Coordinates of C-alpha atoms in Angstrom, one line a residue:
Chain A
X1 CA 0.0 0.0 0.0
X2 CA 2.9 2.6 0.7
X3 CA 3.9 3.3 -3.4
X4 CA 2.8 5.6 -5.8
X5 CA 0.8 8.7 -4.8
X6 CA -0.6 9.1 -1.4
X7 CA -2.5 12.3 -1.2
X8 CA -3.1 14.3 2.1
X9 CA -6.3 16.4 1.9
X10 CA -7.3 19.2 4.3
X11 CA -9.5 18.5 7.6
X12 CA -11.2 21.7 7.9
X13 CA -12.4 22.6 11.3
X14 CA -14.5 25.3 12.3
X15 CA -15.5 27.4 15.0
X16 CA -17.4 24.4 16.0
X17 CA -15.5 21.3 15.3
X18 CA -14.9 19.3 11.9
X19 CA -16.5 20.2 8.4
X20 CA -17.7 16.6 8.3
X21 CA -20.2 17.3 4.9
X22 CA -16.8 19.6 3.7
X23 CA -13.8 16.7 4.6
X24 CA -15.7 13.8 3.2
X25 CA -16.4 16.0 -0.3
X26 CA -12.5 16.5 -0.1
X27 CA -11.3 12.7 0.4
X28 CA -14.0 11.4 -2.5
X29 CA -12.7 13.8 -4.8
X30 CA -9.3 11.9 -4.6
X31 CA -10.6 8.4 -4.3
X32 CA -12.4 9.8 -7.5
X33 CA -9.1 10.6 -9.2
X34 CA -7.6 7.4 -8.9
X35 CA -5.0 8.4 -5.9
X36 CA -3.1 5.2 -4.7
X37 CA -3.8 6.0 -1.3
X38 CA -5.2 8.8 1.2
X39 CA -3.4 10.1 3.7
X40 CA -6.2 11.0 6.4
X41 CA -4.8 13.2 9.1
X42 CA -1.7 13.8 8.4
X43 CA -0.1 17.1 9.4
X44 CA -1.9 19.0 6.5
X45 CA -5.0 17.0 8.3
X46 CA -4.4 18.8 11.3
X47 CA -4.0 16.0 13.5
X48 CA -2.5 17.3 16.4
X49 CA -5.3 19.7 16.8
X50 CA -8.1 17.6 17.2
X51 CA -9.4 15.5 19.9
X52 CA -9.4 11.8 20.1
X53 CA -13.8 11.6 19.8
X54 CA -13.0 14.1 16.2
X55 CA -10.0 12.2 15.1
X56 CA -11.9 8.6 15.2
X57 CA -15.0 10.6 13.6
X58 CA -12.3 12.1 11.0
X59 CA -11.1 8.3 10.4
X60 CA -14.8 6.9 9.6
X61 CA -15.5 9.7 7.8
X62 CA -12.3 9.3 5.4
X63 CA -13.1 5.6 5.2
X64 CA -16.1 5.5 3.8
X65 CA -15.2 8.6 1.7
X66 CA -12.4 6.9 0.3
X67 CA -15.0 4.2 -1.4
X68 CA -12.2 1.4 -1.3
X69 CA -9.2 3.5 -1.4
X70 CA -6.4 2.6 0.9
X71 CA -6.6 4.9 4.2
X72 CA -3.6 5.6 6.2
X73 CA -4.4 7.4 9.7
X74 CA -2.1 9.5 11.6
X75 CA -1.8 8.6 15.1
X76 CA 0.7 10.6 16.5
X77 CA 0.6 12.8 19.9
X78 CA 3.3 13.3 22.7
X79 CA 2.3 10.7 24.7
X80 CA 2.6 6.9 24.3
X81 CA -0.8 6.1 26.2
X82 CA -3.0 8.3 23.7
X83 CA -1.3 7.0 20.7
X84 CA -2.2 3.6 21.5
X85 CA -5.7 4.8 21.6
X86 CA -5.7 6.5 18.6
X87 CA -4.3 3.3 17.2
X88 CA -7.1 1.4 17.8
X89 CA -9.7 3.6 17.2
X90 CA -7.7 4.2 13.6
X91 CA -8.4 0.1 13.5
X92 CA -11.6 0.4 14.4
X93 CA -12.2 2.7 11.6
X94 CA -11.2 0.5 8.8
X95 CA -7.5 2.2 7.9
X96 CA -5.4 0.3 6.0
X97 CA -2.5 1.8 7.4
X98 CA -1.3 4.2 10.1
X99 CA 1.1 7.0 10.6
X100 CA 3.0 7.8 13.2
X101 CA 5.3 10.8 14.1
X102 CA 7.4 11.1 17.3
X103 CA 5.4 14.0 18.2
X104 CA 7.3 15.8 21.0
X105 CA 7.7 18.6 24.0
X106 CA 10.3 17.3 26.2
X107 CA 13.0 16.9 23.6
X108 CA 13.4 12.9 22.9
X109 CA 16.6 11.1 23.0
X110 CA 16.8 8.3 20.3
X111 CA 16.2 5.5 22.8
X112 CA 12.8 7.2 23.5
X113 CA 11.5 7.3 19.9
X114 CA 12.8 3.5 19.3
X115 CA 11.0 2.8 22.7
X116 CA 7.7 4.4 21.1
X117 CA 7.9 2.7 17.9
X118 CA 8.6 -0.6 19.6
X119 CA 5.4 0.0 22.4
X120 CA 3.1 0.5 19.2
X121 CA 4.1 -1.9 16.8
X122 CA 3.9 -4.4 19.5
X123 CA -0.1 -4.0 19.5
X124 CA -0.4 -3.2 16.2
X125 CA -1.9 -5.4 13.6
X126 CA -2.1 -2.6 11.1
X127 CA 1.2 -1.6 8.4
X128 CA 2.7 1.6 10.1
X129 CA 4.0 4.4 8.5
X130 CA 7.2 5.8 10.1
X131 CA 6.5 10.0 9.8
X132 CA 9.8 12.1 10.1
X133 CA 8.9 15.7 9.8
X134 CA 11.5 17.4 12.0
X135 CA 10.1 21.3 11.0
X136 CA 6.9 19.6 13.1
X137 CA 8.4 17.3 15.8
X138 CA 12.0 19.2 16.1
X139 CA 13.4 15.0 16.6
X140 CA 15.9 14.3 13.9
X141 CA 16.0 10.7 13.1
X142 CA 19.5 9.1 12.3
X143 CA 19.6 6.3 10.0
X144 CA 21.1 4.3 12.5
X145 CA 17.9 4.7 14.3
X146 CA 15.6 4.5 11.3
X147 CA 17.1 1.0 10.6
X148 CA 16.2 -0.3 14.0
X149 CA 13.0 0.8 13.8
X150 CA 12.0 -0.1 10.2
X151 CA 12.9 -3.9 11.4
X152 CA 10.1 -3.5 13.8
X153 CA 6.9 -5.8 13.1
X154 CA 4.6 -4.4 10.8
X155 CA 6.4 -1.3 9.8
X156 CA 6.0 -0.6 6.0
X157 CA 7.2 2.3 4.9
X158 CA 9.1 5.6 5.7
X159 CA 7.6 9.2 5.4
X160 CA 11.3 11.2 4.6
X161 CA 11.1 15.3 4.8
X162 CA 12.8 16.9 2.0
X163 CA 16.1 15.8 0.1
X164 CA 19.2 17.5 0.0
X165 CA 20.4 18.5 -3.3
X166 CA 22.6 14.9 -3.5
X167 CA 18.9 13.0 -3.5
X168 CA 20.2 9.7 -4.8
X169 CA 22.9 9.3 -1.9
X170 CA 20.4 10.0 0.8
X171 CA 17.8 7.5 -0.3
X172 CA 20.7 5.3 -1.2
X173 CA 22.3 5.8 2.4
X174 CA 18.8 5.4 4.1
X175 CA 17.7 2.4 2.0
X176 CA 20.8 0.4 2.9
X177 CA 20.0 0.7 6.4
X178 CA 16.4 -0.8 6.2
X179 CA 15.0 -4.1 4.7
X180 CA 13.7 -4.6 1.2
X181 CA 10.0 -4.7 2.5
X182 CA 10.1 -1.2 4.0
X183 CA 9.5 1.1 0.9
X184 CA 10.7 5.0 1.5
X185 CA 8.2 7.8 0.3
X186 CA 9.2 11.3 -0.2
X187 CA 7.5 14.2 1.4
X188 CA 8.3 18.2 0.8
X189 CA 6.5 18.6 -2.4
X190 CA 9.0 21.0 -3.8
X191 CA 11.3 18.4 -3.8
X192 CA 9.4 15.0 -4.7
X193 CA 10.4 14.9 -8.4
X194 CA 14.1 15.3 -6.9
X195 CA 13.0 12.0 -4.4
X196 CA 11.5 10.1 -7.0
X197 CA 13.9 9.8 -9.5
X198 CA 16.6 9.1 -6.1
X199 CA 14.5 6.1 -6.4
X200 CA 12.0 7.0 -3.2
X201 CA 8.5 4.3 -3.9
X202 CA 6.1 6.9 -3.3
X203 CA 5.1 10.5 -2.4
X204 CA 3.3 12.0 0.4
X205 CA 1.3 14.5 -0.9
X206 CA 0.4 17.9 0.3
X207 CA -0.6 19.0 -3.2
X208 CA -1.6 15.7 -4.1
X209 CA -4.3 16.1 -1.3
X210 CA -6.0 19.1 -3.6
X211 CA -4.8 18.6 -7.2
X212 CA -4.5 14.7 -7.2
X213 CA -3.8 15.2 -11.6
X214 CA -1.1 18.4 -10.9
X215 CA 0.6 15.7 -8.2
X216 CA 0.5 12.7 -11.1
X217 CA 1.9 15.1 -14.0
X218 CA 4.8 15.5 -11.4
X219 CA 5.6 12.0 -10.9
X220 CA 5.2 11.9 -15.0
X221 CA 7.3 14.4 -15.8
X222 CA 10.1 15.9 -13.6
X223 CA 9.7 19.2 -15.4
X224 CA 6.5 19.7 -14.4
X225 CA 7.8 20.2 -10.9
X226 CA 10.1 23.6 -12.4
X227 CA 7.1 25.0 -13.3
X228 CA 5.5 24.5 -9.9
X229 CA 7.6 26.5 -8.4
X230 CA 5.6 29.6 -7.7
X231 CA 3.3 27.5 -5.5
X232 CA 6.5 26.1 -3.8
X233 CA 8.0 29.1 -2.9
X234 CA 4.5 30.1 -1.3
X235 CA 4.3 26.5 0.6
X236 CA 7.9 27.7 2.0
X237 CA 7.3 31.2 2.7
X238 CA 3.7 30.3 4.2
X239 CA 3.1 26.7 5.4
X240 CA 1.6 24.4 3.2
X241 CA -1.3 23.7 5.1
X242 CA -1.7 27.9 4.9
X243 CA -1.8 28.0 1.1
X244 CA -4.1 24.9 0.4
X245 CA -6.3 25.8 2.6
X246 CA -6.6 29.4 0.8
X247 CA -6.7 27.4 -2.5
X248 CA -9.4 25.0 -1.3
X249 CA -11.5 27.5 -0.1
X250 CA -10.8 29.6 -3.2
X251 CA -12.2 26.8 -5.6
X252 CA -15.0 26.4 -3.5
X253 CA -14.3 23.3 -1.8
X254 CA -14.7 24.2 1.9
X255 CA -15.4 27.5 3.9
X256 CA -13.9 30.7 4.8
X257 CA -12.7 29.1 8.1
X258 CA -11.1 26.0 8.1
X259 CA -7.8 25.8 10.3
X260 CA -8.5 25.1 13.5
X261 CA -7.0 28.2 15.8
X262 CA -4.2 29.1 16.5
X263 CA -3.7 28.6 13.4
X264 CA -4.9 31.0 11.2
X265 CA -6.0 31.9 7.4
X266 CA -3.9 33.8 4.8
X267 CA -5.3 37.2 4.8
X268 CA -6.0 39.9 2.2
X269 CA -2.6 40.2 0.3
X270 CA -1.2 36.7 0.8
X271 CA -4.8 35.0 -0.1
X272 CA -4.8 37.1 -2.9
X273 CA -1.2 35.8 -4.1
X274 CA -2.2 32.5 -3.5
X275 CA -5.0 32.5 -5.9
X276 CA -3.2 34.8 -8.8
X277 CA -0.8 31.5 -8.3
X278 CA -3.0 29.5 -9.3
X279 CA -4.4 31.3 -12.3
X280 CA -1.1 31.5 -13.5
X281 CA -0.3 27.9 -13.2
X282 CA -3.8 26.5 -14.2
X283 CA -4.5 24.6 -11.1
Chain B
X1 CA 1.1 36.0 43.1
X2 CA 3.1 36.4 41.0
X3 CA 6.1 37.1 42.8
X4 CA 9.1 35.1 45.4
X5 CA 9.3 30.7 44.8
X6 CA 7.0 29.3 42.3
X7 CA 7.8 25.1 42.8
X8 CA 7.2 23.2 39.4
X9 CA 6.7 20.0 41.2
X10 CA 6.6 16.6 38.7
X11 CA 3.4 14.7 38.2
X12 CA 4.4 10.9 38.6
X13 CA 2.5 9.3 35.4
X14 CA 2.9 5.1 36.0
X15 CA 1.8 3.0 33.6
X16 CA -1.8 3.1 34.6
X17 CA -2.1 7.0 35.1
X18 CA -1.2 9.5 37.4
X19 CA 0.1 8.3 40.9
X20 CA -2.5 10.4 43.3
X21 CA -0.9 9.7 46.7
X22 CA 2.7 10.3 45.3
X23 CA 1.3 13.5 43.8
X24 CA -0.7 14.7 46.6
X25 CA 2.4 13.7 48.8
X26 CA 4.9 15.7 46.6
X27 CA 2.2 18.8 46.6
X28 CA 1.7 19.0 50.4
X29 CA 5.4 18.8 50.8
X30 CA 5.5 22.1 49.0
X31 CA 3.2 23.9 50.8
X32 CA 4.4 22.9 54.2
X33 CA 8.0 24.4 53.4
X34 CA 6.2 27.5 52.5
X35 CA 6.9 28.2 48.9
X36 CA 5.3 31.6 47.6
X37 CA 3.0 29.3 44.8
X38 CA 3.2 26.0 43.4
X39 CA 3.1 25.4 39.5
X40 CA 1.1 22.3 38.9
X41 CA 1.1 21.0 35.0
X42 CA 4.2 22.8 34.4
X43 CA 6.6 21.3 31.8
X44 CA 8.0 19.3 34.7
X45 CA 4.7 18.2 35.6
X46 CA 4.0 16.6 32.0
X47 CA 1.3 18.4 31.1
X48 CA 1.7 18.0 27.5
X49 CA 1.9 14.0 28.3
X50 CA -2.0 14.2 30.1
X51 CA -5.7 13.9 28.8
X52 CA -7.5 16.4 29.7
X53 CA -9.6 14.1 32.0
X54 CA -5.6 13.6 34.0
X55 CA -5.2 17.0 33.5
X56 CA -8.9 18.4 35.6
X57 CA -7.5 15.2 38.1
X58 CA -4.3 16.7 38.9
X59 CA -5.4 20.2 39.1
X60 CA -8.0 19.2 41.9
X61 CA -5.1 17.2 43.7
X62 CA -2.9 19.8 43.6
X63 CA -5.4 22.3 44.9
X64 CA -6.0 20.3 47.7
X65 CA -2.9 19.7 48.6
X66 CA -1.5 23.0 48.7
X67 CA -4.2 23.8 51.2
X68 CA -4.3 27.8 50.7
X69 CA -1.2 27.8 48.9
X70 CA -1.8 29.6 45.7
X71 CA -2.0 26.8 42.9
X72 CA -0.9 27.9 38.9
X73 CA -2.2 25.2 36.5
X74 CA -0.8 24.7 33.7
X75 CA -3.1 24.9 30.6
X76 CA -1.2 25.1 27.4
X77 CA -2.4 22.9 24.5
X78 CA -1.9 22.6 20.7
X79 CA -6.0 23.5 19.7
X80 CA -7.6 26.9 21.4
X81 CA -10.3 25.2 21.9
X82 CA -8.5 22.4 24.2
X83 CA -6.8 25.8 25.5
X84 CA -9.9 27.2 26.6
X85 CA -11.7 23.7 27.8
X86 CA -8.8 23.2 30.2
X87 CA -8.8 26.5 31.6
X88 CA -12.3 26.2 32.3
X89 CA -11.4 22.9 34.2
X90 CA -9.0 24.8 36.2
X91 CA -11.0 27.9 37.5
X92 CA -13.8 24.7 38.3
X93 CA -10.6 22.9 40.2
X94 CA -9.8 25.8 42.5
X95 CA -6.7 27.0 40.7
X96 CA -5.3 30.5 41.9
X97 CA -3.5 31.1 37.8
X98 CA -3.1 29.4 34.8
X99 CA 0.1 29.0 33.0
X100 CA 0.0 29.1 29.3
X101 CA 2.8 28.5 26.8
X102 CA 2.1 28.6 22.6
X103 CA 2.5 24.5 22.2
X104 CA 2.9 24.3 18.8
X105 CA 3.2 21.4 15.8
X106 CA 2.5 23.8 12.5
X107 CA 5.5 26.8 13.2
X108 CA 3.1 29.6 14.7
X109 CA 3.0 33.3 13.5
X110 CA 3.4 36.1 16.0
X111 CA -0.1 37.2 14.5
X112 CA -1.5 33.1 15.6
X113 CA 0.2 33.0 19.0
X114 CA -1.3 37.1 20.3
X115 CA -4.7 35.6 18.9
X116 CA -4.1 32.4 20.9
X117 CA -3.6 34.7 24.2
X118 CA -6.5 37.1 22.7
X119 CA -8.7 34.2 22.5
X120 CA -7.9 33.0 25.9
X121 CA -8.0 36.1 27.9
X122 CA -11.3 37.4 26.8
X123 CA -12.6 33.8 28.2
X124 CA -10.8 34.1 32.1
X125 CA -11.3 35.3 35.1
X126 CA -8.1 34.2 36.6
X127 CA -4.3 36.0 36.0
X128 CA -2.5 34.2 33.5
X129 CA 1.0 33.9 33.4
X130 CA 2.5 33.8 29.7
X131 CA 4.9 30.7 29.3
X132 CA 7.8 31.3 27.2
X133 CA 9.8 28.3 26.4
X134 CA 11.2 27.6 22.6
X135 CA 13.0 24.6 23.9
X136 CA 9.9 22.8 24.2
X137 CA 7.8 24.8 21.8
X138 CA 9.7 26.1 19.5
X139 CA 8.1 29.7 18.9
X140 CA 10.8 32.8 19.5
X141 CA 9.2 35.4 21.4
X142 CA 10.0 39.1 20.5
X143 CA 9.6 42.0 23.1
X144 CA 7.5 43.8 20.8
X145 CA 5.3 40.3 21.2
X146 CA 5.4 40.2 25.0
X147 CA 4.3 43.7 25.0
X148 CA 1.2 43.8 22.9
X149 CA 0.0 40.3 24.9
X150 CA 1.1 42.0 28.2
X151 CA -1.2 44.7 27.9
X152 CA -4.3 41.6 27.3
X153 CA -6.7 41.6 30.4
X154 CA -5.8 39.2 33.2
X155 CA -2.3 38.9 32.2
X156 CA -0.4 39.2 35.3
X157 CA 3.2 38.0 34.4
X158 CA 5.5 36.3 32.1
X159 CA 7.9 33.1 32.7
X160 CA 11.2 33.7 30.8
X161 CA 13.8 30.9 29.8
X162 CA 17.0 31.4 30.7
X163 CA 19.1 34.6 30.7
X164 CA 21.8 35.7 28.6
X165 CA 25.4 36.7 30.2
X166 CA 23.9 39.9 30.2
X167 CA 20.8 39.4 32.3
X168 CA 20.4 43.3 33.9
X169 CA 20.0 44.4 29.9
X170 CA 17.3 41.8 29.0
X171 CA 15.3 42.2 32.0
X172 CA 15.2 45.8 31.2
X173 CA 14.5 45.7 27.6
X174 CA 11.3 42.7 28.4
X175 CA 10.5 45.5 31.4
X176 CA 10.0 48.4 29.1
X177 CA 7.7 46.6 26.7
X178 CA 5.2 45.6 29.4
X179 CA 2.7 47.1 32.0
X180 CA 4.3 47.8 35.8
X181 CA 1.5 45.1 37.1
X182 CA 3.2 42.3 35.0
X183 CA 6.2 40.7 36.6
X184 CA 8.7 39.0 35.4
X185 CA 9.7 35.2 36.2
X186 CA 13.1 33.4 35.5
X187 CA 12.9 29.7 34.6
X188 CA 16.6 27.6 33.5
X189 CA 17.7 27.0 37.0
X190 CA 21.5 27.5 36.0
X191 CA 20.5 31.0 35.7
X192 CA 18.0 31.7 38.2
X193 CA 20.2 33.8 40.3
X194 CA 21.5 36.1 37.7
X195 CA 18.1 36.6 36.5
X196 CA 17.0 37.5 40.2
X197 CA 20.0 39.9 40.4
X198 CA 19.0 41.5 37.6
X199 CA 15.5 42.7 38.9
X200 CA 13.2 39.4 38.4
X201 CA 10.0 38.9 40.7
X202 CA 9.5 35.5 40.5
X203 CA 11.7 32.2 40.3
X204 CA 9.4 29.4 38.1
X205 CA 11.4 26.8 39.8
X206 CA 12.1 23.1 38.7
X207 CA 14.5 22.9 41.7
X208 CA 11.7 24.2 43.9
X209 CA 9.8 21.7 42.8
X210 CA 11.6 19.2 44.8
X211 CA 13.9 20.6 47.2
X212 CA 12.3 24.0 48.0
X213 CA 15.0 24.7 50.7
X214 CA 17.9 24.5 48.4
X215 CA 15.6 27.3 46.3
X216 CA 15.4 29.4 49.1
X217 CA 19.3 29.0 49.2
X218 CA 19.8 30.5 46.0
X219 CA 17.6 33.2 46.6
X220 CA 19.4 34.6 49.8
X221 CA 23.1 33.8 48.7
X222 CA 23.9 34.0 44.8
X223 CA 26.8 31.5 45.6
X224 CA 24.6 29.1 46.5
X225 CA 24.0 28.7 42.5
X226 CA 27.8 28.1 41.8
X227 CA 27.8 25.3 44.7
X228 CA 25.0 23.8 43.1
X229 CA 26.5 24.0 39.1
X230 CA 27.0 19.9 39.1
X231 CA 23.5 19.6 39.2
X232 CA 22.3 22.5 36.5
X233 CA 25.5 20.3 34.1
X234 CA 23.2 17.2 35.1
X235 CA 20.1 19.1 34.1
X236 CA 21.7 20.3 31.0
X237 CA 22.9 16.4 29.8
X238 CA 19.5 14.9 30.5
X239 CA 16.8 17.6 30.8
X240 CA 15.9 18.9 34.1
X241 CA 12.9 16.6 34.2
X242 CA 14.5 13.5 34.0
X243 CA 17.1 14.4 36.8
X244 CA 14.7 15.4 39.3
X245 CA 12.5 12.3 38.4
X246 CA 15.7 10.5 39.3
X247 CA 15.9 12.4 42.6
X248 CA 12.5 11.9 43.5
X249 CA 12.8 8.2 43.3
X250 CA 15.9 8.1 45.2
X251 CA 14.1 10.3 47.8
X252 CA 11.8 7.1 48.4
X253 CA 9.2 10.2 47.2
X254 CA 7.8 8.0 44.4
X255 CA 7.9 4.9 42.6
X256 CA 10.7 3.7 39.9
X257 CA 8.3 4.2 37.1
X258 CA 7.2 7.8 36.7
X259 CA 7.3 9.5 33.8
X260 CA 4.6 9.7 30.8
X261 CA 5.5 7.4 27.9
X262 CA 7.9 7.4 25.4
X263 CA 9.8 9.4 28.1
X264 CA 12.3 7.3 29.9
X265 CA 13.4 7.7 32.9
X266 CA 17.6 7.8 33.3
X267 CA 19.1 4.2 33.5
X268 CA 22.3 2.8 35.6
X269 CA 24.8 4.8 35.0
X270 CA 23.2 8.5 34.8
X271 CA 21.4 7.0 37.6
X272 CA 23.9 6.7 39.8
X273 CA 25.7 10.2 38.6
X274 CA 22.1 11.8 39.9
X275 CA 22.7 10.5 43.3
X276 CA 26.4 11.1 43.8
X277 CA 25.9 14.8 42.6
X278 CA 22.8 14.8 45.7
X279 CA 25.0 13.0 48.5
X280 CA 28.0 15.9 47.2
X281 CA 25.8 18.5 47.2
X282 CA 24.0 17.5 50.3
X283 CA 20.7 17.7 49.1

């Protein structure tokens, strides 16, 4: 389940709690469009802002949506005990797949993160995703460390932030670490055309979660990606989770208020550049 | 209240919860030695680690406990509306303050984080103290920031992380952002005494937490600090939290197992270094 495109669609909350009619108009549209798989709560999901009761409502909700569709469910929160929860209730849900972060306050020594992954995959019986976002979770993952954990039961694949500009020698370097079975899958959509041709198995999709057909001309053609670049330099200066949520609203897809706070909308001149961007680059 | 020893004691989180009597015990302990407040679900007292169930729990124990001691509750949560739901639950559990840092998983604007304290403020009707930690949540304060949030209602002080070699010359700049009824509170141990000296109120202790009269040390006799450096370089290697869980169980004050999953408490070695550096320092 962890190749090709996995797209990672919006969660928009309100002033008073999930968009459910909104969120499951979002993940259809991708099962729609032929996605591999759906990334359902992920960090452009919003995860970490939403209670357990909304993230097991958010699951069902992107199960049934997805018609069929492989789910994968983030289940990642600072402590241990909840993320067992959200485990099951991700189960209980009908995910195919879950996706887990070592989401952290007190920094976390790499004995703590291999202690997590070892506590969940023990009582898993669902493929987990391993999710290494450090601009999120400030824990940087060694390879070392990512090789111990990826021989853990049941893990499948590995979410990788960004690549540095020598792409092939860091999946290379990462993929000799790991088994065969574990499959690696590029995230930072700026440089996923960069990951895929380093040989990374699939992509974790921020744009992808909004223009599932923009996300496949990528994978088909590298220079499709150049031409992207406006709406990566916007991701960068803004967020991601800023700028398609601007986008989605703009085409109609969901509300005027959709982050959950703190986090807020782009305003007046940064909305407005968002949607210009898109004009320009037909999306 | 806002002003002399604040005691950030630890909440001891087993594998089945939070340890009442241990909590209770470690509370009481406090109040009998006299401390000015005690900060209950600070970062020491895993807050971040707690449902919000745990969380109303420990707020009512520690009220208790401190029996007319003024009790600060932590209430700082990714979501506003967790923010405001466990504020609520601390007014309901007695508390004297809430503590509030800008936890964050997206990277917060300064525009999202004075919303946050907008948001929260215009709910209260108890003094909030503005928790200002990047290590644990990663969002840079400016002065200009701590001014404009300063002047919220109900904002009666601001907790500080550590001060530079300068101290006198950030305590002054912070000072001349913000209203004469806010104070000013030092947190990083190592530096408590310098940030005292130069014009502090309040001392958001971690080392207060446990061994109050060692606190009250510091405060009288600058010196006091250098004596004690072995155990800030301790702090510094594992993370305060870790040490004084150590010191707590060597105290016979709580069990073996105490802090919240995946955090691990220190094994043999650093252990051992933890209680040396106590019988040295005769604590």
């Amino acid at each position: 389940m962890f190749t090709g495109l996995s797209a990672f669609p919006l969660t928009p909350v309100t002033g008073s709690g999930i968009d459910t009619t909104a969120y499951a108009r979002l993940v259809s549209r991708l099962a729609a469009a032929g996605v591999d798989s759906i990334g359902a709560l992920g960090s452009t999901g919003s995860y970490p802002y939403l209670t357990r009761a909304q993230r097991a409502e958010a699951a069902k909700i992107a199960v049934d949506a997805a018609a069929g569709t492989p789910v994968l469910v983030g289940i990642g929160a600072t402590a241990t005990s909840e993320v067992l929860a959200l485990a099951e209730d991700a189960q209980n849900a009908g995910a195919a797949a879950v996706l887990l972060a070592p989401v952290s306050y007190q920094p976390l020594t790499d004995d703590e993160v291999f202690g997590l992954y070892e506590d969940v995959t023990r009582e898993l019986s669902l493929p987990l995703c391993v999710y290494d976002n450090p601009r999120t979770t400030h824990f940087q993952f060694s390879d070392e460390l990512h090789g111990r954990i990826a021989a853990l039961p049941n893990v499948g694949s590995i979410k990788i932030p960004g690549v540095p500009a020598d792409a092939k020698a860091r999946v290379d370097a990462l993929r000799a670490r790991i088994l065969d079975t574990v499959t690696i899958g590029i995230s930072g959509d700026a440089v996923a055309a960069e990951g895929l041709a380093a040989g990374c198995d699939v992509w974790y999709s921020v744009l992808g979660g909004l223009f599932p057909d923009a996300a496949r001309a990528v994978m088909r053609d590298a220079a499709e990606s150049e031409r992207l670049r406006p709406l990566w330099d916007l991701f960068a200066r803004h967020g991601s989770i800023r700028v398609v949520a601007a986008a989605a609203t703009h085409l109609g897809l969901i509300g005027e208020r959709v982050l959950p706070r703190p986090l807020r909308e782009l305003d007046g001149a940064a909305r407005r550049e968002v949607i210009d961007t898109l004009r320009q680059l037909n999306l």
